CSV table of C-alpha atoms in Angstrom, one decimal:
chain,number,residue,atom,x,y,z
A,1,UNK,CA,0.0,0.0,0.0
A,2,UNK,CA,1.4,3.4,-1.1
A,3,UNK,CA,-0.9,6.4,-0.2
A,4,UNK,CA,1.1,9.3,-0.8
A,5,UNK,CA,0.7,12.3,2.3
A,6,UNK,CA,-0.5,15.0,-0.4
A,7,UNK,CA,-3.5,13.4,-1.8
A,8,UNK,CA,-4.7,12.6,2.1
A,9,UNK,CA,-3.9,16.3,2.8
A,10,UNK,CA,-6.4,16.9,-0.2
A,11,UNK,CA,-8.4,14.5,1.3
A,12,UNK,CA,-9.1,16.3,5.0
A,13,UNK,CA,-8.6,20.3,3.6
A,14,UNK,CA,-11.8,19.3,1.2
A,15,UNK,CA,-13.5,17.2,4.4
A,16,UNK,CA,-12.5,20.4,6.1
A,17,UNK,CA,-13.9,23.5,3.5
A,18,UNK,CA,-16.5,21.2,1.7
A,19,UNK,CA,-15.5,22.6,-1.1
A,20,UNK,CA,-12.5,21.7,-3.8
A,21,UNK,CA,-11.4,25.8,-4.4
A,22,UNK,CA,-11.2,26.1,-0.9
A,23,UNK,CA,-9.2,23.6,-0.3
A,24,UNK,CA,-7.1,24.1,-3.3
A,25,UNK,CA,-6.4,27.9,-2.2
A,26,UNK,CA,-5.5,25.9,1.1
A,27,UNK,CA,-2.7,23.5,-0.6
A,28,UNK,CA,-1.6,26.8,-3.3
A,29,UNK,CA,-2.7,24.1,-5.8
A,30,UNK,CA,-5.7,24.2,-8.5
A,31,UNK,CA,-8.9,22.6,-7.9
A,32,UNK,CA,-8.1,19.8,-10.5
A,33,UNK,CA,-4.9,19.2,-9.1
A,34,UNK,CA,-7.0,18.5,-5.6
A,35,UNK,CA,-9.4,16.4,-7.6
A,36,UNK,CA,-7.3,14.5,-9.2
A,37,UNK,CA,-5.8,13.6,-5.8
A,38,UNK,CA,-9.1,12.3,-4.7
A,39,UNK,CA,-10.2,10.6,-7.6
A,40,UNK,CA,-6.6,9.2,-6.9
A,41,UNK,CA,-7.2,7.8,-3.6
A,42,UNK,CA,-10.9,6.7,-4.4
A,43,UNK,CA,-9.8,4.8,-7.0
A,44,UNK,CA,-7.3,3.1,-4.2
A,45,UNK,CA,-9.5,2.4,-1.6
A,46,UNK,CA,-12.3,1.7,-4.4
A,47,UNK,CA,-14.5,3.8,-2.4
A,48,UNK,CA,-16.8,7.3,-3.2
A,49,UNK,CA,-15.5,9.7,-0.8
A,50,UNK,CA,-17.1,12.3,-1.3
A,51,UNK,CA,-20.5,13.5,-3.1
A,52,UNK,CA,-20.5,15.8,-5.3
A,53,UNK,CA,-23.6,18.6,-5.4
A,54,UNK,CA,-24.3,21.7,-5.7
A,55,UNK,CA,-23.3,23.3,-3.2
A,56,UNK,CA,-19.9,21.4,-3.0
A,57,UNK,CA,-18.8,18.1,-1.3
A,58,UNK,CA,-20.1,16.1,1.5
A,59,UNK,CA,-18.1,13.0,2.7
A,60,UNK,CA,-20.0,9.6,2.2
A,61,UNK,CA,-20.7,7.0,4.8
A,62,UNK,CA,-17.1,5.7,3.6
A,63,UNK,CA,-15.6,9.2,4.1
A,64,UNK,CA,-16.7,10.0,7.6
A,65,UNK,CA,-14.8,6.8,8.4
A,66,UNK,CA,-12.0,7.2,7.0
A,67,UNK,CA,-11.2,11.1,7.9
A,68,UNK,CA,-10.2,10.2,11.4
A,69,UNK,CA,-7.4,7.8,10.8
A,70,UNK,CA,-6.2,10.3,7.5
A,71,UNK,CA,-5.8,13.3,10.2
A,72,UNK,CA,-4.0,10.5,12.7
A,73,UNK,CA,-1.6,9.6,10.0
A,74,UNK,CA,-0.7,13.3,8.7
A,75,UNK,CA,-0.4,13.8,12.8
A,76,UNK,CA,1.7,11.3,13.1
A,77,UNK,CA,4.2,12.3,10.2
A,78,UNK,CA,4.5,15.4,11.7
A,79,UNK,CA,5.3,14.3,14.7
A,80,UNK,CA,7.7,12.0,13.2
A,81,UNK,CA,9.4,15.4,11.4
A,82,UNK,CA,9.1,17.0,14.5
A,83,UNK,CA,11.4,14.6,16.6
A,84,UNK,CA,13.7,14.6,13.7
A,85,UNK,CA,14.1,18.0,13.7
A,86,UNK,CA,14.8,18.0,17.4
A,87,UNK,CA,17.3,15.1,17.3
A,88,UNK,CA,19.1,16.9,14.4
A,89,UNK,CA,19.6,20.0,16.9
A,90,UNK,CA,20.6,17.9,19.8
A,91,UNK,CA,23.8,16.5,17.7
Protein backbone atom coordinates (compact mmCIF):
# COMPACT_ATOMS: atom_id res chain seq x y z
CA UNK A 1 0.00 0.00 0.00
CA UNK A 2 1.36 3.40 -1.12
CA UNK A 3 -0.93 6.45 -0.22
CA UNK A 4 1.05 9.27 -0.85
CA UNK A 5 0.75 12.30 2.27
CA UNK A 6 -0.45 15.00 -0.43
CA UNK A 7 -3.52 13.36 -1.76
CA UNK A 8 -4.70 12.56 2.08
CA UNK A 9 -3.88 16.35 2.76
CA UNK A 10 -6.38 16.90 -0.16
CA UNK A 11 -8.43 14.53 1.33
CA UNK A 12 -9.05 16.34 5.03
CA UNK A 13 -8.57 20.25 3.57
CA UNK A 14 -11.84 19.26 1.20
CA UNK A 15 -13.48 17.18 4.40
CA UNK A 16 -12.53 20.41 6.11
CA UNK A 17 -13.86 23.45 3.54
CA UNK A 18 -16.53 21.16 1.68
CA UNK A 19 -15.50 22.61 -1.12
CA UNK A 20 -12.46 21.70 -3.82
CA UNK A 21 -11.40 25.78 -4.39
CA UNK A 22 -11.18 26.09 -0.88
CA UNK A 23 -9.21 23.56 -0.31
CA UNK A 24 -7.10 24.10 -3.26
CA UNK A 25 -6.42 27.93 -2.23
CA UNK A 26 -5.45 25.92 1.07
CA UNK A 27 -2.74 23.49 -0.56
CA UNK A 28 -1.57 26.77 -3.26
CA UNK A 29 -2.68 24.13 -5.76
CA UNK A 30 -5.70 24.23 -8.48
CA UNK A 31 -8.91 22.58 -7.92
CA UNK A 32 -8.10 19.85 -10.48
CA UNK A 33 -4.86 19.17 -9.09
CA UNK A 34 -7.02 18.53 -5.57
CA UNK A 35 -9.43 16.36 -7.60
CA UNK A 36 -7.27 14.46 -9.20
CA UNK A 37 -5.82 13.56 -5.81
CA UNK A 38 -9.10 12.33 -4.75
CA UNK A 39 -10.21 10.56 -7.60
CA UNK A 40 -6.64 9.18 -6.92
CA UNK A 41 -7.20 7.81 -3.56
CA UNK A 42 -10.94 6.69 -4.40
CA UNK A 43 -9.76 4.80 -6.99
CA UNK A 44 -7.35 3.11 -4.17
CA UNK A 45 -9.47 2.45 -1.62
CA UNK A 46 -12.33 1.65 -4.43
CA UNK A 47 -14.51 3.77 -2.38
CA UNK A 48 -16.83 7.27 -3.15
CA UNK A 49 -15.51 9.66 -0.77
CA UNK A 50 -17.15 12.34 -1.33
CA UNK A 51 -20.49 13.48 -3.08
CA UNK A 52 -20.46 15.85 -5.31
CA UNK A 53 -23.60 18.55 -5.39
CA UNK A 54 -24.25 21.70 -5.74
CA UNK A 55 -23.34 23.31 -3.24
CA UNK A 56 -19.90 21.43 -2.97
CA UNK A 57 -18.76 18.09 -1.27
CA UNK A 58 -20.09 16.14 1.53
CA UNK A 59 -18.10 13.04 2.74
CA UNK A 60 -20.04 9.65 2.23
CA UNK A 61 -20.66 7.00 4.80
CA UNK A 62 -17.07 5.66 3.56
CA UNK A 63 -15.58 9.19 4.07
CA UNK A 64 -16.73 9.97 7.56
CA UNK A 65 -14.84 6.79 8.39
CA UNK A 66 -12.00 7.24 6.98
CA UNK A 67 -11.20 11.06 7.94
CA UNK A 68 -10.23 10.16 11.44
CA UNK A 69 -7.39 7.78 10.78
CA UNK A 70 -6.24 10.26 7.47
CA UNK A 71 -5.84 13.29 10.16
CA UNK A 72 -3.98 10.53 12.68
CA UNK A 73 -1.60 9.56 9.99
CA UNK A 74 -0.68 13.32 8.69
CA UNK A 75 -0.43 13.77 12.82
CA UNK A 76 1.69 11.33 13.10
CA UNK A 77 4.16 12.27 10.22
CA UNK A 78 4.46 15.38 11.72
CA UNK A 79 5.35 14.34 14.74
CA UNK A 80 7.73 11.97 13.19
CA UNK A 81 9.36 15.37 11.37
CA UNK A 82 9.13 16.97 14.49
CA UNK A 83 11.42 14.59 16.56
CA UNK A 84 13.72 14.58 13.66
CA UNK A 85 14.06 17.97 13.67
CA UNK A 86 14.79 17.96 17.37
CA UNK A 87 17.29 15.07 17.33
CA UNK A 88 19.07 16.89 14.42
CA UNK A 89 19.64 19.99 16.89
CA UNK A 90 20.55 17.90 19.83
CA UNK A 91 23.77 16.48 17.74
Amino acid sequence: MNIKLDKLRSFVLVADEGNLTRAANRRHTTPSAVSEHLRQLEDHFGLALFERNTRGMALTTAGRKLLAPARQALMQVAELDEIARALRCDQ
